[in-house]
Amino acid sequence: MNILPPALTDVIEAFGHLPGVGPRTAERYAYYLARHDEVFAKQLAQALHDLPDGIAYCEKTFALVPAGQKLSDLYTDPRRDKTLIAVVAEPFDIVALEKTGQFHGTYHVLGGLVSPIDGIGPEQLHIAELMKRIDEDKVKEIILATNASVEGESTALYIQQQLGTRKVRITRL
């Protein structure tokens, strides 16, 4: 015997897969959508439906871009200094740095951090592409903007080792 309609339990289960959303929060979100404005629920459903086909990754920086766009606006902007790169773990880290209004270089998104316990090694990250960019754009400085966790520190150390003899200034946030 089902206590709740399958449509509602399906939404609860889907919300429950999101990081940081436990069973009670998933239930609250689903019930909110069920009992409130039908238009909002349909807008949310449409936005979620369109998400996979609406985004892509910049071919140089791996930042999020609209589908069909090859390069990030932050990379192609002529006012940006391509010889200065802030290296971040995830695309949303760019948003935090951009909100300061103080950084005028470009970004490079690694796509995560080295984490052996999670099975993420350096080869799964965009580190080789970073080294290629450093050479192609004649980068003078990289800012390692990974967090201060064990994973962030080990990723920063690995990048420093990969730089080898390149004459690049390394700054750590």
PDB file of N, CA and C in Angstrom, residues 77-147:
ATOM      1  N   ASP A  77      37.840  37.823 -23.326  1.00  0.00           N
ATOM      2  CA  ASP A  77      37.775  39.257 -23.040  1.00  0.00           C
ATOM      3  C   ASP A  77      39.178  39.866 -23.180  1.00  0.00           C
ATOM      4  N   PRO A  78      39.355  40.831 -24.091  1.00  0.00           N
ATOM      5  CA  PRO A  78      40.691  41.413 -24.299  1.00  0.00           C
ATOM      6  C   PRO A  78      41.218  42.174 -23.088  1.00  0.00           C
ATOM      7  N   ARG A  79      40.340  42.533 -22.157  1.00  0.00           N
ATOM      8  CA  ARG A  79      40.787  43.225 -20.947  1.00  0.00           C
ATOM      9  C   ARG A  79      41.379  42.261 -19.918  1.00  0.00           C
ATOM     10  N   ARG A  80      41.227  40.971 -20.149  1.00  0.00           N
ATOM     11  CA  ARG A  80      41.760  39.963 -19.228  1.00  0.00           C
ATOM     12  C   ARG A  80      43.216  39.655 -19.556  1.00  0.00           C
ATOM     13  N   ASP A  81      44.009  39.459 -18.528  1.00  0.00           N
ATOM     14  CA  ASP A  81      45.429  39.139 -18.669  1.00  0.00           C
ATOM     15  C   ASP A  81      45.608  37.628 -18.779  1.00  0.00           C
ATOM     16  N   LYS A  82      45.900  37.162 -19.986  1.00  0.00           N
ATOM     17  CA  LYS A  82      46.056  35.717 -20.205  1.00  0.00           C
ATOM     18  C   LYS A  82      47.351  35.163 -19.606  1.00  0.00           C
ATOM     19  N   THR A  83      48.249  36.030 -19.167  1.00  0.00           N
ATOM     20  CA  THR A  83      49.489  35.558 -18.560  1.00  0.00           C
ATOM     21  C   THR A  83      49.330  35.321 -17.061  1.00  0.00           C
ATOM     22  N   LEU A  84      48.105  35.517 -16.569  1.00  0.00           N
ATOM     23  CA  LEU A  84      47.789  35.301 -15.153  1.00  0.00           C
ATOM     24  C   LEU A  84      46.596  34.363 -15.062  1.00  0.00           C
ATOM     25  N   ILE A  85      46.789  33.219 -14.413  1.00  0.00           N
ATOM     26  CA  ILE A  85      45.728  32.211 -14.315  1.00  0.00           C
ATOM     27  C   ILE A  85      45.452  31.888 -12.851  1.00  0.00           C
ATOM     28  N   ALA A  86      44.180  31.945 -12.463  1.00  0.00           N
ATOM     29  CA  ALA A  86      43.744  31.449 -11.161  1.00  0.00           C
ATOM     30  C   ALA A  86      43.268  30.012 -11.378  1.00  0.00           C
ATOM     31  N   VAL A  87      43.888  29.086 -10.704  1.00  0.00           N
ATOM     32  CA  VAL A  87      43.548  27.672 -10.827  1.00  0.00           C
ATOM     33  C   VAL A  87      42.555  27.329  -9.720  1.00  0.00           C
ATOM     34  N   VAL A  88      41.370  26.861 -10.127  1.00  0.00           N
ATOM     35  CA  VAL A  88      40.309  26.541  -9.175  1.00  0.00           C
ATOM     36  C   VAL A  88      39.870  25.094  -9.365  1.00  0.00           C
ATOM     37  N   ALA A  89      39.216  24.554  -8.348  1.00  0.00           N
ATOM     38  CA  ALA A  89      38.774  23.161  -8.407  1.00  0.00           C
ATOM     39  C   ALA A  89      37.522  22.994  -9.257  1.00  0.00           C
ATOM     40  N   GLU A  90      36.520  23.860  -9.053  1.00  0.00           N
ATOM     41  CA  GLU A  90      35.219  23.697  -9.696  1.00  0.00           C
ATOM     42  C   GLU A  90      34.763  25.000 -10.341  1.00  0.00           C
ATOM     43  N   PRO A  91      33.872  24.918 -11.324  1.00  0.00           N
ATOM     44  CA  PRO A  91      33.408  26.126 -12.011  1.00  0.00           C
ATOM     45  C   PRO A  91      32.818  27.193 -11.089  1.00  0.00           C
ATOM     46  N   PHE A  92      32.131  26.802 -10.040  1.00  0.00           N
ATOM     47  CA  PHE A  92      31.509  27.802  -9.169  1.00  0.00           C
ATOM     48  C   PHE A  92      32.525  28.547  -8.312  1.00  0.00           C
ATOM     49  N   ASP A  93      33.762  28.048  -8.244  1.00  0.00           N
ATOM     50  CA  ASP A  93      34.816  28.787  -7.556  1.00  0.00           C
ATOM     51  C   ASP A  93      35.119  30.086  -8.302  1.00  0.00           C
ATOM     52  N   ILE A  94      34.905  30.100  -9.613  1.00  0.00           N
ATOM     53  CA  ILE A  94      35.104  31.306 -10.413  1.00  0.00           C
ATOM     54  C   ILE A  94      34.134  32.390  -9.952  1.00  0.00           C
ATOM     55  N   VAL A  95      32.899  32.002  -9.698  1.00  0.00           N
ATOM     56  CA  VAL A  95      31.880  32.963  -9.274  1.00  0.00           C
ATOM     57  C   VAL A  95      32.342  33.686  -8.004  1.00  0.00           C
ATOM     58  N   ALA A  96      32.861  32.951  -7.055  1.00  0.00           N
ATOM     59  CA  ALA A  96      33.313  33.549  -5.793  1.00  0.00           C
ATOM     60  C   ALA A  96      34.434  34.553  -6.037  1.00  0.00           C
ATOM     61  N   LEU A  97      35.393  34.205  -6.887  1.00  0.00           N
ATOM     62  CA  LEU A  97      36.501  35.117  -7.166  1.00  0.00           C
ATOM     63  C   LEU A  97      36.039  36.335  -7.970  1.00  0.00           C
ATOM     64  N   GLU A  98      35.130  36.137  -8.888  1.00  0.00           N
ATOM     65  CA  GLU A  98      34.625  37.241  -9.702  1.00  0.00           C
ATOM     66  C   GLU A  98      33.845  38.252  -8.867  1.00  0.00           C
ATOM     67  N   LYS A  99      33.177  37.782  -7.827  1.00  0.00           N
ATOM     68  CA  LYS A  99      32.402  38.688  -6.969  1.00  0.00           C
ATOM     69  C   LYS A  99      33.294  39.707  -6.277  1.00  0.00           C
ATOM     70  N   THR A 100      34.572  39.404  -6.112  1.00  0.00           N
ATOM     71  CA  THR A 100      35.481  40.359  -5.471  1.00  0.00           C
ATOM     72  C   THR A 100      35.772  41.537  -6.385  1.00  0.00           C
ATOM     73  N   GLY A 101      35.679  41.327  -7.699  1.00  0.00           N
ATOM     74  CA  GLY A 101      35.980  42.378  -8.658  1.00  0.00           C
ATOM     75  C   GLY A 101      37.448  42.753  -8.705  1.00  0.00           C
ATOM     76  N   GLN A 102      38.299  41.958  -8.077  1.00  0.00           N
ATOM     77  CA  GLN A 102      39.722  42.294  -7.964  1.00  0.00           C
ATOM     78  C   GLN A 102      40.621  41.514  -8.926  1.00  0.00           C
ATOM     79  N   PHE A 103      40.119  40.441  -9.508  1.00  0.00           N
ATOM     80  CA  PHE A 103      40.969  39.589 -10.341  1.00  0.00           C
ATOM     81  C   PHE A 103      40.710  39.890 -11.807  1.00  0.00           C
ATOM     82  N   HIS A 104      41.772  40.122 -12.571  1.00  0.00           N
ATOM     83  CA  HIS A 104      41.631  40.479 -13.979  1.00  0.00           C
ATOM     84  C   HIS A 104      42.402  39.528 -14.898  1.00  0.00           C
ATOM     85  N   GLY A 105      42.732  38.365 -14.378  1.00  0.00           N
ATOM     86  CA  GLY A 105      43.382  37.359 -15.200  1.00  0.00           C
ATOM     87  C   GLY A 105      42.337  36.403 -15.761  1.00  0.00           C
ATOM     88  N   THR A 106      42.776  35.197 -16.094  1.00  0.00           N
ATOM     89  CA  THR A 106      41.858  34.169 -16.575  1.00  0.00           C
ATOM     90  C   THR A 106      41.824  33.041 -15.546  1.00  0.00           C
ATOM     91  N   TYR A 107      41.011  32.047 -15.823  1.00  0.00           N
ATOM     92  CA  TYR A 107      40.825  30.943 -14.882  1.00  0.00           C
ATOM     93  C   TYR A 107      41.148  29.623 -15.549  1.00  0.00           C
ATOM     94  N   HIS A 108      41.392  28.632 -14.707  1.00  0.00           N
ATOM     95  CA  HIS A 108      41.513  27.258 -15.185  1.00  0.00           C
ATOM     96  C   HIS A 108      40.840  26.351 -14.154  1.00  0.00           C
ATOM     97  N   VAL A 109      39.824  25.632 -14.603  1.00  0.00           N
ATOM     98  CA  VAL A 109      39.059  24.752 -13.724  1.00  0.00           C
ATOM     99  C   VAL A 109      39.635  23.339 -13.820  1.00  0.00           C
ATOM    100  N   LEU A 110      40.049  22.811 -12.690  1.00  0.00           N
ATOM    101  CA  LEU A 110      40.637  21.464 -12.665  1.00  0.00           C
ATOM    102  C   LEU A 110      39.595  20.366 -12.814  1.00  0.00           C
ATOM    103  N   GLY A 111      38.393  20.614 -12.355  1.00  0.00           N
ATOM    104  CA  GLY A 111      37.359  19.582 -12.389  1.00  0.00           C
ATOM    105  C   GLY A 111      37.375  18.708 -11.149  1.00  0.00           C
ATOM    106  N   GLY A 112      37.936  19.219 -10.063  1.00  0.00           N
ATOM    107  CA  GLY A 112      38.005  18.491  -8.805  1.00  0.00           C
ATOM    108  C   GLY A 112      39.368  18.661  -8.169  1.00  0.00           C
ATOM    109  N   LEU A 113      39.637  17.834  -7.185  1.00  0.00           N
ATOM    110  CA  LEU A 113      40.917  17.838  -6.478  1.00  0.00           C
ATOM    111  C   LEU A 113      41.421  16.411  -6.378  1.00  0.00           C
ATOM    112  N   VAL A 114      42.731  16.260  -6.294  1.00  0.00           N
ATOM    113  CA  VAL A 114      43.317  14.941  -6.106  1.00  0.00           C
ATOM    114  C   VAL A 114      42.793  14.373  -4.781  1.00  0.00           C
ATOM    115  N   SER A 115      42.192  13.192  -4.864  1.00  0.00           N
ATOM    116  CA  SER A 115      41.619  12.566  -3.680  1.00  0.00           C
ATOM    117  C   SER A 115      41.672  11.048  -3.851  1.00  0.00           C
ATOM    118  N   PRO A 116      42.784  10.434  -3.468  1.00  0.00           N
ATOM    119  CA  PRO A 116      42.922   8.985  -3.655  1.00  0.00           C
ATOM    120  C   PRO A 116      41.800   8.182  -2.998  1.00  0.00           C
ATOM    121  N   ILE A 117      41.301   8.661  -1.857  1.00  0.00           N
ATOM    122  CA  ILE A 117      40.238   7.931  -1.167  1.00  0.00           C
ATOM    123  C   ILE A 117      38.956   7.880  -2.006  1.00  0.00           C
ATOM    124  N   ASP A 118      38.757   8.910  -2.862  1.00  0.00           N
ATOM    125  CA  ASP A 118      37.591   8.948  -3.747  1.00  0.00           C
ATOM    126  C   ASP A 118      37.929   8.430  -5.143  1.00  0.00           C
ATOM    127  N   GLY A 119      39.148   7.937  -5.310  1.00  0.00           N
ATOM    128  CA  GLY A 119      39.560   7.406  -6.609  1.00  0.00           C
ATOM    129  C   GLY A 119      39.847   8.486  -7.646  1.00  0.00           C
ATOM    130  N   ILE A 120      40.172   9.708  -7.194  1.00  0.00           N
ATOM    131  CA  ILE A 120      40.473  10.795  -8.126  1.00  0.00           C
ATOM    132  C   ILE A 120      41.973  11.060  -8.087  1.00  0.00           C
ATOM    133  N   GLY A 121      42.613  10.723  -9.184  1.00  0.00           N
ATOM    134  CA  GLY A 121      44.039  10.976  -9.325  1.00  0.00           C
ATOM    135  C   GLY A 121      44.271  12.172 -10.226  1.00  0.00           C
ATOM    136  N   PRO A 122      45.506  12.628 -10.336  1.00  0.00           N
ATOM    137  CA  PRO A 122      45.826  13.794 -11.171  1.00  0.00           C
ATOM    138  C   PRO A 122      45.418  13.610 -12.638  1.00  0.00           C
ATOM    139  N   GLU A 123      45.443  12.370 -13.095  1.00  0.00           N
ATOM    140  CA  GLU A 123      45.097  12.114 -14.497  1.00  0.00           C
ATOM    141  C   GLU A 123      43.620  12.362 -14.794  1.00  0.00           C
ATOM    142  N   GLN A 124      42.764  12.410 -13.765  1.00  0.00           N
ATOM    143  CA  GLN A 124      41.344  12.706 -13.977  1.00  0.00           C
ATOM    144  C   GLN A 124      41.061  14.204 -13.991  1.00  0.00           C
ATOM    145  N   LEU A 125      42.052  15.004 -13.651  1.00  0.00           N
ATOM    146  CA  LEU A 125      41.876  16.454 -13.597  1.00  0.00           C
ATOM    147  C   LEU A 125      42.485  17.102 -14.836  1.00  0.00           C
ATOM    148  N   HIS A 126      42.189  18.375 -15.039  1.00  0.00           N
ATOM    149  CA  HIS A 126      42.662  19.106 -16.221  1.00  0.00           C
ATOM    150  C   HIS A 126      44.022  19.750 -15.961  1.00  0.00           C
ATOM    151  N   ILE A 127      44.955  18.951 -15.441  1.00  0.00           N
ATOM    152  CA  ILE A 127      46.284  19.467 -15.118  1.00  0.00           C
ATOM    153  C   ILE A 127      47.165  19.490 -16.372  1.00  0.00           C
ATOM    154  N   ALA A 128      47.100  18.460 -17.204  1.00  0.00           N
ATOM    155  CA  ALA A 128      47.884  18.447 -18.448  1.00  0.00           C
ATOM    156  C   ALA A 128      47.481  19.620 -19.342  1.00  0.00           C
ATOM    157  N   GLU A 129      46.175  19.912 -19.378  1.00  0.00           N
ATOM    158  CA  GLU A 129      45.686  21.032 -20.169  1.00  0.00           C
ATOM    159  C   GLU A 129      46.177  22.368 -19.601  1.00  0.00           C
ATOM    160  N   LEU A 130      46.315  22.432 -18.271  1.00  0.00           N
ATOM    161  CA  LEU A 130      46.859  23.634 -17.636  1.00  0.00           C
ATOM    162  C   LEU A 130      48.297  23.848 -18.085  1.00  0.00           C
ATOM    163  N   MET A 131      49.088  22.791 -18.090  1.00  0.00           N
ATOM    164  CA  MET A 131      50.486  22.915 -18.503  1.00  0.00           C
ATOM    165  C   MET A 131      50.578  23.379 -19.964  1.00  0.00           C
ATOM    166  N   LYS A 132      49.700  22.874 -20.801  1.00  0.00           N
ATOM    167  CA  LYS A 132      49.668  23.282 -22.204  1.00  0.00           C
ATOM    168  C   LYS A 132      49.319  24.773 -22.315  1.00  0.00           C
ATOM    169  N   ARG A 133      48.344  25.220 -21.542  1.00  0.00           N
ATOM    170  CA  ARG A 133      47.963  26.642 -21.538  1.00  0.00           C
ATOM    171  C   ARG A 133      49.101  27.521 -21.064  1.00  0.00           C
ATOM    172  N   ILE A 134      49.803  27.089 -20.042  1.00  0.00           N
ATOM    173  CA  ILE A 134      50.921  27.866 -19.506  1.00  0.00           C
ATOM    174  C   ILE A 134      51.945  28.106 -20.616  1.00  0.00           C
ATOM    175  N   ASP A 135      52.213  27.075 -21.407  1.00  0.00           N
ATOM    176  CA  ASP A 135      53.171  27.205 -22.508  1.00  0.00           C
ATOM    177  C   ASP A 135      52.603  28.056 -23.648  1.00  0.00           C
ATOM    178  N   GLU A 136      51.369  27.794 -24.051  1.00  0.00           N
ATOM    179  CA  GLU A 136      50.774  28.503 -25.199  1.00  0.00           C
ATOM    180  C   GLU A 136      50.523  29.981 -24.921  1.00  0.00           C
ATOM    181  N   ASP A 137      50.043  30.306 -23.727  1.00  0.00           N
ATOM    182  CA  ASP A 137      49.708  31.694 -23.397  1.00  0.00           C
ATOM    183  C   ASP A 137      50.861  32.430 -22.728  1.00  0.00           C
ATOM    184  N   LYS A 138      52.024  31.795 -22.663  1.00  0.00           N
ATOM    185  CA  LYS A 138      53.210  32.400 -22.045  1.00  0.00           C
ATOM    186  C   LYS A 138      52.891  32.964 -20.656  1.00  0.00           C
ATOM    187  N   VAL A 139      52.281  32.107 -19.851  1.00  0.00           N
ATOM    188  CA  VAL A 139      51.826  32.490 -18.521  1.00  0.00           C
ATOM    189  C   VAL A 139      53.004  32.850 -17.625  1.00  0.00           C
ATOM    190  N   LYS A 140      52.853  33.961 -16.905  1.00  0.00           N
ATOM    191  CA  LYS A 140      53.896  34.437 -15.998  1.00  0.00           C
ATOM    192  C   LYS A 140      53.613  34.064 -14.550  1.00  0.00           C
ATOM    193  N   GLU A 141      52.298  33.948 -14.217  1.00  0.00           N
ATOM    194  CA  GLU A 141      51.939  33.659 -12.832  1.00  0.00           C
ATOM    195  C   GLU A 141      50.685  32.807 -12.781  1.00  0.00           C
ATOM    196  N   ILE A 142      50.697  31.818 -11.886  1.00  0.00           N
ATOM    197  CA  ILE A 142      49.474  31.078 -11.587  1.00  0.00           C
ATOM    198  C   ILE A 142      49.171  31.260 -10.108  1.00  0.00           C
ATOM    199  N   ILE A 143      47.901  31.447  -9.850  1.00  0.00           N
ATOM    200  CA  ILE A 143      47.427  31.556  -8.474  1.00  0.00           C
ATOM    201  C   ILE A 143      46.705  30.258  -8.165  1.00  0.00           C
ATOM    202  N   LEU A 144      47.227  29.500  -7.232  1.00  0.00           N
ATOM    203  CA  LEU A 144      46.613  28.228  -6.850  1.00  0.00           C
ATOM    204  C   LEU A 144      45.508  28.532  -5.848  1.00  0.00           C
ATOM    205  N   ALA A 145      44.284  28.562  -6.347  1.00  0.00           N
ATOM    206  CA  ALA A 145      43.128  28.955  -5.535  1.00  0.00           C
ATOM    207  C   ALA A 145      42.314  27.746  -5.100  1.00  0.00           C
ATOM    208  N   THR A 146      43.002  26.646  -4.803  1.00  0.00           N
ATOM    209  CA  THR A 146      42.321  25.476  -4.256  1.00  0.00           C
ATOM    210  C   THR A 146      42.185  25.681  -2.752  1.00  0.00           C
ATOM    211  N   ASN A 147      41.229  24.978  -2.135  1.00  0.00           N
ATOM    212  CA  ASN A 147      41.007  25.201  -0.699  1.00  0.00           C
ATOM    213  C   ASN A 147      42.148  24.610   0.136  1.00  0.00           C
TER     214      ASN A 147
END
